[in-house]
mmCIF file of C-alpha atoms and ligand atoms in Angstrom:
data_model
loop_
_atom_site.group_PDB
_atom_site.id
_atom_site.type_symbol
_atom_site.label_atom_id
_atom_site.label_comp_id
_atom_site.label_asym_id
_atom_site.label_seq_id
_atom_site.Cartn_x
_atom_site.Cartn_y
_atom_site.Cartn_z
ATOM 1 C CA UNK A 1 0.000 0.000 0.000
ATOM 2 C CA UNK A 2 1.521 3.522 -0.930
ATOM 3 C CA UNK A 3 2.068 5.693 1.888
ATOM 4 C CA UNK A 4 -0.844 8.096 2.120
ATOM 5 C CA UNK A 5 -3.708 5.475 0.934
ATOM 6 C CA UNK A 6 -5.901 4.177 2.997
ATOM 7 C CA UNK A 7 -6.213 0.548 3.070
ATOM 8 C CA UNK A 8 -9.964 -0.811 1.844
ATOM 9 C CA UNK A 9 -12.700 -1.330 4.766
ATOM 10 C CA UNK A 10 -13.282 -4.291 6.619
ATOM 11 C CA UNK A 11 -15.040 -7.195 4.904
ATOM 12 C CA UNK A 12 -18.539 -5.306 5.601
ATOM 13 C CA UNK A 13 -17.553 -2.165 4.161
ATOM 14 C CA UNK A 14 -16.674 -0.287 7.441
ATOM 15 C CA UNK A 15 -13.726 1.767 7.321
ATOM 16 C CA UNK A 16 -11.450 2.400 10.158
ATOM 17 C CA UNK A 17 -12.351 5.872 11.833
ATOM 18 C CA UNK A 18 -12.362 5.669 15.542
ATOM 19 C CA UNK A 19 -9.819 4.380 17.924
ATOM 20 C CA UNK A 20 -10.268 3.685 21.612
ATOM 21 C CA UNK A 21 -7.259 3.377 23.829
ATOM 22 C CA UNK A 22 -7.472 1.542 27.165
ATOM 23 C CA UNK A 23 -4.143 3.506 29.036
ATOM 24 C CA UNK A 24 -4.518 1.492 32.215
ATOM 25 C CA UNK A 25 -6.416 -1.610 33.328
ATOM 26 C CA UNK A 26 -6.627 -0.525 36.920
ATOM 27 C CA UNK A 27 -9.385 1.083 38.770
ATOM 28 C CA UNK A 28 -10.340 2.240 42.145
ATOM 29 C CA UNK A 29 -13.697 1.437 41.715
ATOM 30 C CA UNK A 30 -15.327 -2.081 41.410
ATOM 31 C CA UNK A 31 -18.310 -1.916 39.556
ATOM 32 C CA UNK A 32 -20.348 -4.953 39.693
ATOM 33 C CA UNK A 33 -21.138 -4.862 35.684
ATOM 34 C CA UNK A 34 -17.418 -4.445 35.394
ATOM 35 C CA UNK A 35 -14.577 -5.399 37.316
ATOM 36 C CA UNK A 36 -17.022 -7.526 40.215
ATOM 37 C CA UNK A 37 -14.815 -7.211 43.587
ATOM 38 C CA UNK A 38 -15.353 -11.385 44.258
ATOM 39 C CA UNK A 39 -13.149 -11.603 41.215
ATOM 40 C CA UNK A 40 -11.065 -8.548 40.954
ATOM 41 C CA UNK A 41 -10.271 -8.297 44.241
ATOM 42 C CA UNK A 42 -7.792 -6.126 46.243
ATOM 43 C CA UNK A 43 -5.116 -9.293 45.165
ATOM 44 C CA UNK A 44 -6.222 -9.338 42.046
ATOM 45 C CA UNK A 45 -3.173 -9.075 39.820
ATOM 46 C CA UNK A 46 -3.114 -6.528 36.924
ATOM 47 C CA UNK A 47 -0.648 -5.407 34.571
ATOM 48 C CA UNK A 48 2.833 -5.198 35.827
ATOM 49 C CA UNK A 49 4.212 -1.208 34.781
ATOM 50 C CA UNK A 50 6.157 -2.433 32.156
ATOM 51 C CA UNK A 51 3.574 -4.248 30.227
ATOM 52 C CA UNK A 52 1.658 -0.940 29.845
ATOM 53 C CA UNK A 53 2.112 1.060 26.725
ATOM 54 C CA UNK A 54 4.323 4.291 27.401
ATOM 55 C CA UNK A 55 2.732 7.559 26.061
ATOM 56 C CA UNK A 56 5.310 8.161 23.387
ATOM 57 C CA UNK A 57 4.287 4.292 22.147
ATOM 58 C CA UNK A 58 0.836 5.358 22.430
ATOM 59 C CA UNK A 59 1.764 8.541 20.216
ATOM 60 C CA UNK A 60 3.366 6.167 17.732
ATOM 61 C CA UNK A 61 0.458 4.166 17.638
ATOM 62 C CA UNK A 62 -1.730 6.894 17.309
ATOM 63 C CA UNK A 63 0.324 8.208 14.468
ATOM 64 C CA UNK A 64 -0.248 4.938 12.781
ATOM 65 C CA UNK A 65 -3.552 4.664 13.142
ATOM 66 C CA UNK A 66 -4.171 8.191 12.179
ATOM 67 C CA UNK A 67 -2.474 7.511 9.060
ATOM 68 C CA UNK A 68 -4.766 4.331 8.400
ATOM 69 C CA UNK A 69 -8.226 6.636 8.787
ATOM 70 C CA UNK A 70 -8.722 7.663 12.125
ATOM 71 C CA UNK A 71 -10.188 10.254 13.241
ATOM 72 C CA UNK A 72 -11.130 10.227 16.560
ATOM 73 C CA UNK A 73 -9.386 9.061 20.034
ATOM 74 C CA UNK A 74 -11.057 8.746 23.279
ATOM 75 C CA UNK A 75 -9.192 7.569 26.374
ATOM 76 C CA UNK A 76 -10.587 5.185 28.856
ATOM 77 C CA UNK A 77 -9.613 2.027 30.559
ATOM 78 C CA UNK A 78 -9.889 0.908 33.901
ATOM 79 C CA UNK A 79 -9.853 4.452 35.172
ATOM 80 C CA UNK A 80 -8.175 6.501 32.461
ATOM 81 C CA UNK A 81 -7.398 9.226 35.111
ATOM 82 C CA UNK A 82 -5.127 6.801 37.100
ATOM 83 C CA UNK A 83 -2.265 7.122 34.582
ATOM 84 C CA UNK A 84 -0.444 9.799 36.281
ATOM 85 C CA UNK A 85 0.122 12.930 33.951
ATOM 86 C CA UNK A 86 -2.627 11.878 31.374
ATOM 87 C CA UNK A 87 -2.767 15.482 30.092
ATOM 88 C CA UNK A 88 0.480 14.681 28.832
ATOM 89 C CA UNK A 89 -0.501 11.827 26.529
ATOM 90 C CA UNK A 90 -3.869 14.218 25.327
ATOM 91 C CA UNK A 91 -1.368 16.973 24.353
ATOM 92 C CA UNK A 92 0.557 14.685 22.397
ATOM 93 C CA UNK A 93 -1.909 12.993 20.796
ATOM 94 C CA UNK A 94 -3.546 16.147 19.953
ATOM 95 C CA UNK A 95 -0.480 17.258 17.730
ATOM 96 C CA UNK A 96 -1.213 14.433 15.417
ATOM 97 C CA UNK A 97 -2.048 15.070 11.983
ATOM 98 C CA UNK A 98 -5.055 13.865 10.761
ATOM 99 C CA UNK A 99 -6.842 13.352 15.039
ATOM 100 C CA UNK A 100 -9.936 15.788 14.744
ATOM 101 C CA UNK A 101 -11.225 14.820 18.221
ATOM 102 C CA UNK A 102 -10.123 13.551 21.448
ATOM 103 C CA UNK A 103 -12.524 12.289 24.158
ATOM 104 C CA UNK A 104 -11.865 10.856 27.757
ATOM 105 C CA UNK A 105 -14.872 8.152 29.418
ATOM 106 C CA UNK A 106 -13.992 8.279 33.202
ATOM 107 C CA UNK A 107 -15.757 7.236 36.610
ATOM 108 C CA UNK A 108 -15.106 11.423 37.595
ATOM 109 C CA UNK A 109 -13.359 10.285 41.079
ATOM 110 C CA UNK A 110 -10.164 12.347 39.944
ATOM 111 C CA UNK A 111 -11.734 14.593 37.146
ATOM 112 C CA UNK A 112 -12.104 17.984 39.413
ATOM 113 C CA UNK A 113 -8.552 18.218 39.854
ATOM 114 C CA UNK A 114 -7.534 17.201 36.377
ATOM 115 C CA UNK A 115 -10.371 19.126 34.097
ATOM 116 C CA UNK A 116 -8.626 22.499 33.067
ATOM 117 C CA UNK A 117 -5.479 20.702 32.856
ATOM 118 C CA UNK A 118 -6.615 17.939 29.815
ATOM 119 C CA UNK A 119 -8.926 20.743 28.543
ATOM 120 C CA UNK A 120 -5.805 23.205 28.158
ATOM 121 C CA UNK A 121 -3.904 19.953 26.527
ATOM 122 C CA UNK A 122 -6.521 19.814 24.004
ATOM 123 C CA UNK A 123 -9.114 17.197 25.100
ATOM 124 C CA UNK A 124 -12.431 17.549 23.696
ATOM 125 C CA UNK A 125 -15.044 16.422 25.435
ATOM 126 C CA UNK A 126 -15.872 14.008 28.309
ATOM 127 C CA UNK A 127 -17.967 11.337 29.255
ATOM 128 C CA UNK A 128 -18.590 10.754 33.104
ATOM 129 C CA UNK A 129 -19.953 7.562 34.344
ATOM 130 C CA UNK A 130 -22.563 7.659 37.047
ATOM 131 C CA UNK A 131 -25.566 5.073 37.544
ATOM 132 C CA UNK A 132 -27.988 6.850 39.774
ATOM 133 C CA UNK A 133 -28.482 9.661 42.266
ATOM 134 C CA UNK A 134 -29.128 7.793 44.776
ATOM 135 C CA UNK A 135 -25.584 7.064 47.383
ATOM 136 C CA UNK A 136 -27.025 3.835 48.515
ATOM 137 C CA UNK A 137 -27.629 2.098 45.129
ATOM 138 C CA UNK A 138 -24.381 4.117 43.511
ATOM 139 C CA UNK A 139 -22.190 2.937 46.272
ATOM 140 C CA UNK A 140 -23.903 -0.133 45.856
ATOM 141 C CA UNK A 141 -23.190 -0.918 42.115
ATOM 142 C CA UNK A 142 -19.374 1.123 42.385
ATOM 143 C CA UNK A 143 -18.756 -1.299 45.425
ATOM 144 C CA UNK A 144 -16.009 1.687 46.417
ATOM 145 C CA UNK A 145 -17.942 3.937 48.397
ATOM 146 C CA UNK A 146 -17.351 6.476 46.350
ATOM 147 C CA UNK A 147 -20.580 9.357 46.310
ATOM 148 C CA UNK A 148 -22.582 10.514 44.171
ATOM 149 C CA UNK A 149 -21.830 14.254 45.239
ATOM 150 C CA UNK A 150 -18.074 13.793 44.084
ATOM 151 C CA UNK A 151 -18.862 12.858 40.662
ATOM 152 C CA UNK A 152 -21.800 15.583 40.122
ATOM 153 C CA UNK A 153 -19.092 18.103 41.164
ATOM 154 C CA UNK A 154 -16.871 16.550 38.829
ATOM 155 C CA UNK A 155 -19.072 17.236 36.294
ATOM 156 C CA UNK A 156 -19.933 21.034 36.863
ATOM 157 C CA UNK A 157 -15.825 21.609 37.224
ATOM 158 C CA UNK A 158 -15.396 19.773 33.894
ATOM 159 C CA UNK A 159 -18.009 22.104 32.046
ATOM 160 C CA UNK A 160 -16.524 24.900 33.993
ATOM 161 C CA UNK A 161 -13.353 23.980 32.611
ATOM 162 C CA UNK A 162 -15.025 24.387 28.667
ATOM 163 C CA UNK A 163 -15.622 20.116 28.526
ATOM 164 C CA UNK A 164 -18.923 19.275 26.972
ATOM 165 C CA UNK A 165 -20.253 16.550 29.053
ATOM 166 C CA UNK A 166 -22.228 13.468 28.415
ATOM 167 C CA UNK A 167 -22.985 10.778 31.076
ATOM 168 C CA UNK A 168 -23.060 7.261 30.931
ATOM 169 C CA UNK A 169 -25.747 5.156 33.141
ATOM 170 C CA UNK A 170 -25.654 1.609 33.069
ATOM 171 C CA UNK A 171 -29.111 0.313 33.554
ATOM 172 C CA UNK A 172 -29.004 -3.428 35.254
ATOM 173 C CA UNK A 173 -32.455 -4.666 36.130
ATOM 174 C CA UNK A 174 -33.449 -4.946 40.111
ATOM 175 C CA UNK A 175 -30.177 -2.846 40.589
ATOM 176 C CA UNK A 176 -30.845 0.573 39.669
ATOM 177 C CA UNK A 177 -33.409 0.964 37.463
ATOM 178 C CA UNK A 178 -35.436 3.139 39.599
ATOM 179 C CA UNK A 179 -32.940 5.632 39.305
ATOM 180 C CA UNK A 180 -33.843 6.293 35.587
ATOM 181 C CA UNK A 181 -36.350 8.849 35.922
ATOM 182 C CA UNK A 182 -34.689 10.688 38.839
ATOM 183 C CA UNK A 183 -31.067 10.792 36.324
ATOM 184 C CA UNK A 184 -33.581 12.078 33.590
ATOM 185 C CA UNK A 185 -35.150 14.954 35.454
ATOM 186 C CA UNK A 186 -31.667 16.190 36.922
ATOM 187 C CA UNK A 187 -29.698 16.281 33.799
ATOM 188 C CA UNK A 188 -33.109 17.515 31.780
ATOM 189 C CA UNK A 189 -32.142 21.342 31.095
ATOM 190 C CA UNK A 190 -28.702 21.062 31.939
ATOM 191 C CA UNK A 191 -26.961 20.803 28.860
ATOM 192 C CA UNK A 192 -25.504 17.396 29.507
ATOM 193 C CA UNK A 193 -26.746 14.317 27.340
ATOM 194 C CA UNK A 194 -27.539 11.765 29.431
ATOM 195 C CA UNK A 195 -27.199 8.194 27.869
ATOM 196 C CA UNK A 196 -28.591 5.009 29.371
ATOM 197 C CA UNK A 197 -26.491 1.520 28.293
ATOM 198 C CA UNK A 198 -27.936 -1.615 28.269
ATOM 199 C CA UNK A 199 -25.937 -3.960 30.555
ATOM 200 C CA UNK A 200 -23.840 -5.553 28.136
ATOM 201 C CA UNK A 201 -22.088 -9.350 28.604
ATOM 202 C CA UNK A 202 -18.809 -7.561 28.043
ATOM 203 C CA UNK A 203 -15.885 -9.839 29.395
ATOM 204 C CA UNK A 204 -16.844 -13.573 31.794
ATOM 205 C CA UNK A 205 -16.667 -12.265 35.460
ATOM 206 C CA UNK A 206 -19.987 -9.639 35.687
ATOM 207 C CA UNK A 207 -22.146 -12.900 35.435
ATOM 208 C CA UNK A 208 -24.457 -10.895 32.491
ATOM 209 C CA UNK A 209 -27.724 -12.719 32.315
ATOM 210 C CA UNK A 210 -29.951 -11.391 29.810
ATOM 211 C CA UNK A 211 -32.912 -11.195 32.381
ATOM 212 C CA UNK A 212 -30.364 -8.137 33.703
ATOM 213 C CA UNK A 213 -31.397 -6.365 30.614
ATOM 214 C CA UNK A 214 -33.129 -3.419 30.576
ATOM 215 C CA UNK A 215 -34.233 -3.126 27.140
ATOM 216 C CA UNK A 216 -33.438 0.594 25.842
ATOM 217 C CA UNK A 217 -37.512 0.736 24.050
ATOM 218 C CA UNK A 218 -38.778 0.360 27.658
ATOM 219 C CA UNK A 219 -36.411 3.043 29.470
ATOM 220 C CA UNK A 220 -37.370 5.522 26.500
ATOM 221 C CA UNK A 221 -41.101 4.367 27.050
ATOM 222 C CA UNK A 222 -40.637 5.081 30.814
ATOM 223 C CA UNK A 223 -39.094 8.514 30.097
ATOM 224 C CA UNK A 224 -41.741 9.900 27.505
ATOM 225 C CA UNK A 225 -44.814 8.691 29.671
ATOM 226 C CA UNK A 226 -43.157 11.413 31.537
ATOM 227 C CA UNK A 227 -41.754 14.136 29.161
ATOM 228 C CA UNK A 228 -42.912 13.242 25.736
ATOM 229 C CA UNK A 229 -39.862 12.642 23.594
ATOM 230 C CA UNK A 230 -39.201 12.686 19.941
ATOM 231 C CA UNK A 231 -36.047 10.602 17.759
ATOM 232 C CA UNK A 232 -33.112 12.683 16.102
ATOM 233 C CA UNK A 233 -31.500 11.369 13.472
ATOM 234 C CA UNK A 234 -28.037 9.965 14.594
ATOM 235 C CA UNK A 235 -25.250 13.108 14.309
ATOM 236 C CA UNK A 236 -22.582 11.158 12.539
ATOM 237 C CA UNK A 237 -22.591 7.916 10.477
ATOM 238 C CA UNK A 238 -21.872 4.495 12.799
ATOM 239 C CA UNK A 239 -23.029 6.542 16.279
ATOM 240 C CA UNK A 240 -23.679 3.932 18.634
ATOM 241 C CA UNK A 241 -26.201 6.200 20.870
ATOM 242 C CA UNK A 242 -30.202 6.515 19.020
ATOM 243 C CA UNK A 243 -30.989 10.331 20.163
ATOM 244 C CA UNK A 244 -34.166 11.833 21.543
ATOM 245 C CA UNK A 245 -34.907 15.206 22.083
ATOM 246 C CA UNK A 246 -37.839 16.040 25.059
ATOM 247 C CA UNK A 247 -40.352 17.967 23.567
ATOM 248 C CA UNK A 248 -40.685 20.969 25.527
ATOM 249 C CA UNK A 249 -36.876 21.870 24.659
ATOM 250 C CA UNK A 250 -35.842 20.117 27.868
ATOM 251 C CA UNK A 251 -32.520 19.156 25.654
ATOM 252 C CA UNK A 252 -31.587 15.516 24.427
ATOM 253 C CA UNK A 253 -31.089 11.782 25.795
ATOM 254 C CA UNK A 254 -29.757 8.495 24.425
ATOM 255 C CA UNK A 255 -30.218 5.131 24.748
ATOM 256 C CA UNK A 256 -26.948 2.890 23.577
ATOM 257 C CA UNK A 257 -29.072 -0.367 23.052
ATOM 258 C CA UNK A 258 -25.831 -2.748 22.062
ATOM 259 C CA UNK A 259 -28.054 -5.698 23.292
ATOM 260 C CA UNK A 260 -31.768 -5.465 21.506
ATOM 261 C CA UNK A 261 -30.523 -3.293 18.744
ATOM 262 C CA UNK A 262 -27.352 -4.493 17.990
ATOM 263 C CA UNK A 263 -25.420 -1.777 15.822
ATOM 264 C CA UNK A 264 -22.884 -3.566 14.409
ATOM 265 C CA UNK A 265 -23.456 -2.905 10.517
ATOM 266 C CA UNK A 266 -22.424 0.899 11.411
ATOM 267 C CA UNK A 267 -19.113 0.407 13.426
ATOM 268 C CA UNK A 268 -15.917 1.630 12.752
ATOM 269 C CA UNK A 269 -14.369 1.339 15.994
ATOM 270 C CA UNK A 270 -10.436 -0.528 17.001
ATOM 271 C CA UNK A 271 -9.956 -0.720 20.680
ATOM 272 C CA UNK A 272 -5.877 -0.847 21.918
ATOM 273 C CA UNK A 273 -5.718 -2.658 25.186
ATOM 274 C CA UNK A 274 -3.536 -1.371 27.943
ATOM 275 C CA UNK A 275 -0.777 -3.929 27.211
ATOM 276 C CA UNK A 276 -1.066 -2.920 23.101
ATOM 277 C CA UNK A 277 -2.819 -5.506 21.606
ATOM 278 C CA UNK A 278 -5.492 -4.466 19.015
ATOM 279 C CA UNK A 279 -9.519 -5.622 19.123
ATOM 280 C CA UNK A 280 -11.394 -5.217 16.292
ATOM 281 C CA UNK A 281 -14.961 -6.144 18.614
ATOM 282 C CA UNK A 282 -15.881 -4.896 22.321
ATOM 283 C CA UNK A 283 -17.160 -8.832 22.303
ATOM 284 C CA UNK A 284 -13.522 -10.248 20.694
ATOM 285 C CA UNK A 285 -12.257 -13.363 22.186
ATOM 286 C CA UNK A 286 -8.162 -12.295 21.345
ATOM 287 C CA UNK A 287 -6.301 -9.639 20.595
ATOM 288 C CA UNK A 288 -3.815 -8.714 17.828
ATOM 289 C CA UNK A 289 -0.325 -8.307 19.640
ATOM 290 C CA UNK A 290 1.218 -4.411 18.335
ATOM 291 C CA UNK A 291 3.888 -4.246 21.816
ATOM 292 C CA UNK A 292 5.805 -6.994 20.378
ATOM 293 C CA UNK A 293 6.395 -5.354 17.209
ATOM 294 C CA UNK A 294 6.389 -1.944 18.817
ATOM 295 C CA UNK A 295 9.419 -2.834 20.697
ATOM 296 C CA UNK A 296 10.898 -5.439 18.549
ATOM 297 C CA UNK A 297 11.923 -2.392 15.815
ATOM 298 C CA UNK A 298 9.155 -2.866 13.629
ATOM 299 C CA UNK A 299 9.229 0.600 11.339
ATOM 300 C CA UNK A 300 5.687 2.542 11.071
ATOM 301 C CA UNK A 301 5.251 1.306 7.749
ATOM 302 C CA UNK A 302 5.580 -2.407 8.883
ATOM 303 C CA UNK A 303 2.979 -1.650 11.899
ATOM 304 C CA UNK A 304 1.181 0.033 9.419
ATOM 305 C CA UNK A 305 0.718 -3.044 7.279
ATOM 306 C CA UNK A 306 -0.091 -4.962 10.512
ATOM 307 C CA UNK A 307 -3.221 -2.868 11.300
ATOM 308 C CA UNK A 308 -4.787 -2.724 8.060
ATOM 309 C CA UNK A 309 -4.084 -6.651 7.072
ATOM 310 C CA UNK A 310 -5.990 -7.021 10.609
ATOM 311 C CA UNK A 311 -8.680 -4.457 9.887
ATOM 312 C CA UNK A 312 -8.991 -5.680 6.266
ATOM 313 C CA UNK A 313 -9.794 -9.323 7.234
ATOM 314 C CA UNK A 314 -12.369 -8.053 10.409
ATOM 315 C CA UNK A 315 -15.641 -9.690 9.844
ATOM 316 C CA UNK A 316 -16.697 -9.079 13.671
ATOM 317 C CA UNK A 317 -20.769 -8.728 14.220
ATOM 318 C CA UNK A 318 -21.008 -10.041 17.679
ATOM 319 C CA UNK A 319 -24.390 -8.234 18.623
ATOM 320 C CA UNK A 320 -25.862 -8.941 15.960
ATOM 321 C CA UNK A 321 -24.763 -12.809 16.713
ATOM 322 C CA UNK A 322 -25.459 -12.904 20.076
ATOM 323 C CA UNK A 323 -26.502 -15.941 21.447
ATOM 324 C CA UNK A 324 -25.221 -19.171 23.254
ATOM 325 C CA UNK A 325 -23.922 -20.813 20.414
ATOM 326 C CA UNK A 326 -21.820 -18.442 19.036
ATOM 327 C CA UNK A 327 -20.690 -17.002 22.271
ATOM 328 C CA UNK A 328 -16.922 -17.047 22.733
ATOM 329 C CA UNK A 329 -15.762 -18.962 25.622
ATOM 330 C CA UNK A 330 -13.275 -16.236 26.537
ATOM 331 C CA UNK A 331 -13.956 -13.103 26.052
ATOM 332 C CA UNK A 332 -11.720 -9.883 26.949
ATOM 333 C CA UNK A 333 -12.956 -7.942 29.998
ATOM 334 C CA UNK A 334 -14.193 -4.495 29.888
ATOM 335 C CA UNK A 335 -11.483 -3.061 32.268
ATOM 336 C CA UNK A 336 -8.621 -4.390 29.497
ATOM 337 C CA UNK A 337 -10.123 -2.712 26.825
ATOM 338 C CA UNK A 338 -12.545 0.434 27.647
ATOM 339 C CA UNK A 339 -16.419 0.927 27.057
HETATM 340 C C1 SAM B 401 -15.118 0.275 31.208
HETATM 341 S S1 SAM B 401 -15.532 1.948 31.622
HETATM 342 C C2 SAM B 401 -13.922 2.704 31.539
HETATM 343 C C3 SAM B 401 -13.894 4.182 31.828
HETATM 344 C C4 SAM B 401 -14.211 4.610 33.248
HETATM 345 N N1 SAM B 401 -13.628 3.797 34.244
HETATM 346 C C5 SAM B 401 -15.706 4.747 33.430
HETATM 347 O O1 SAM B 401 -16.265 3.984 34.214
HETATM 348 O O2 SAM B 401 -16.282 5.611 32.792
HETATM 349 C C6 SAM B 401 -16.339 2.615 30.172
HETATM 350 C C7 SAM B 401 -17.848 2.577 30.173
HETATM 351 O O3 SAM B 401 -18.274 1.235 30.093
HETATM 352 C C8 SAM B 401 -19.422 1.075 30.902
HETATM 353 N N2 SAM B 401 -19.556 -0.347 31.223
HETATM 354 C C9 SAM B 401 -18.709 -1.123 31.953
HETATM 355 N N3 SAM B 401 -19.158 -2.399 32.022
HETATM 356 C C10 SAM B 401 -20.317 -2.431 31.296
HETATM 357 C C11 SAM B 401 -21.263 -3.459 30.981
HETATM 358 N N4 SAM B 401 -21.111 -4.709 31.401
HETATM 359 N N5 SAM B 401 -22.318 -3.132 30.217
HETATM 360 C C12 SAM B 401 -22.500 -1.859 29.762
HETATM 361 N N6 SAM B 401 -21.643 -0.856 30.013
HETATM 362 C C13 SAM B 401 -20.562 -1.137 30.785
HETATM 363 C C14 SAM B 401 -19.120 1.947 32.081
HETATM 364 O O4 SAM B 401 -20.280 2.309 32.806
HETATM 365 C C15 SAM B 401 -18.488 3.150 31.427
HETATM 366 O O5 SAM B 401 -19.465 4.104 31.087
HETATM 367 S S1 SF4 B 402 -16.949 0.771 34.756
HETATM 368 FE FE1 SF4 B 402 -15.189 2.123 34.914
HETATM 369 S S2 SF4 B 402 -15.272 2.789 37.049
HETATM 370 FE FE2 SF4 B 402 -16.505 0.980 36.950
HETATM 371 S S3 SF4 B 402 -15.101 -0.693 37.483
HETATM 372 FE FE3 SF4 B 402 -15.204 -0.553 35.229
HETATM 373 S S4 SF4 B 402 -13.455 0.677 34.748
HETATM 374 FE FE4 SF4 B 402 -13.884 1.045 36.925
#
């Protein structure tokens, strides 16, 4: 392939445009959809230093992967904000030709002290987690104390700092599902999209059942019994959210419905685990090792080569596959890989 090209899509016709880079695969919380404290417990081992990606690999990577199509970063993890001097890595990855946009998903335990500084290193826009406004069932489903007070006034401090904000509530049946209306009416009129996830059976060790499932139809249902709501059409090709806009001009919601409407056919999404190996699915079984190369010598060109012979031959559709018989035995856990 001549330098400058970029290689052909996938064998579905998606092209390569977004990039998702897990920078750490620790986390101070234990959410019980994610990283369930029975299994990851306080022994639990995770990556040794070393087996991380440094930020000038990361740079190279992103480089490469710029060069191949993409567009658009956004940092998560584990807890993104855990990797000391982050705004480091966002200001280098922001002087990448070709990166339009860089985003950051975090659980907002560390965001107040960090906002201006990744906003002044050229970080876009953020996406705070938070699954109700209620301490007891937050606390509950975090599993690290942590309240919801802190990450609400992580959220004003990151809009203070110029951050548009978006917030991500996973919905898990019997666990907080009463807190949907309550997290509609406090971010209606705020400015901040809200976004309710179906509880996905990311990874082996959150013990996903599908009975867990809220489906997204009935938590837009719920909501527009209550404020009648109207679709938007989708503001980019391959957006995983569907977007609804309250009728009285109370702003917008979204529903990311990765279960009962898979959205496969529109994704264009890698994912870079924390140790530098490259998933083409959120579902994938295995990775495609890049470290090895990275640090074996391999020029750009060669990694180059590597990412689009793997991104030519991606045939991934998991959602859309779902179901016991097809299910991978072992699949890669959320906190390896990012939401
Ligand atoms: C893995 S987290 C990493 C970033 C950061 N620690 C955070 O919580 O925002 C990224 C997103 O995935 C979501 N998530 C984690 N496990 C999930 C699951 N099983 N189903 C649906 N969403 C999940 C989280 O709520 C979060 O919004
Ligand atoms: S969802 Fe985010 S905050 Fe919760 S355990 Fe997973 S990585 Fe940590």
């Amino acid at each position: 392939m001549a330098a400058g090209d970029l290689p052909a899509a996938d064998t579905r016709g998606r092209p390569l445009r977004d990039l998702r880079i897990s920078v750490t695969d620790r986390c101070q919380f234990r959410c019980t959809y994610c990283m369930p404290r029975d299994i990851f417990g306080r022994d639990f081992a995770f990556l040794p230093r070393q087996d991380l990606l440094t930020f000038e690999e990361l740079t190279r990577l992103g480089r490469v992967f710029a060069g191949l199509g993409v567009r658009k970063l956004r940092l998560t993890g584990g807890e993104p904000l855990l990797r000391r001097d982050l705004e480091r890595l966002v200001a280098m990855l922001a002087g990448i030709d070709g990166v339009e946009d860089i985003a950051l998903t975090t659980n907002g335990a560390l965001l107040a002290r960090k906002a201006r500084l990744l906003a002044a290193a050229g970080l876009r826009r953020v996406t705070v987690s938070l699954d109700s406004l209620d301490d007891a069932v937050f606390m509950a489903l975090n599993d690290a104390a942590f309240p919801v007070a802190g990450v609400l006034d992580a959220i004003a401090v990151a809009a203070g700092a110029g951050l548009p904000v978006k917030v991500n509530m996973v919905v898990k049946h019997g666990c907080n599902d009463q807190s949907v209306l309550p997290m509609a009416e406090h971010f209606r009129g705020s400015g901040h999209v809200l976004r309710f996830i179906e509880f996905m059976d990311v990874g082996t060790t959150n013990g996903w059942r599908l009975d867990d499932v809220v489906p997204a139809a009935e938590i837009i249902a719920l909501i527009g019994e209550r404020w009648p709501l109207e679709p938007l059409a989708a503001s980019y090709p391959g957006e995983v959210a569907c977007r609804y806009r309250y009728r009285d001009g109370g702003g917008e919601i979204g529903v990311i419905a990765s279960v009962t409407q898979p959205f496969c056919r529109g994704c264009t999404r890698a994912r870079l685990s924390a140790e530098g190996s490259l998933y083409t699915c959120l579902f994938a079984g295995a990775g495609h090792d890049l470290r090895g190369p990275l640090r074996g010598g391999a020029s750009d060109e060669a990694l180059r080569a590597q990412v689009a012979s793997v991104w030519t031959r991606r045939a991934d559709r998991y959602s859309e596959l779902r179901s016991l018989a097809t299910r991978p035995k072992q699949k890669v856990e959320m906190s390896h890989i990012g939401g």
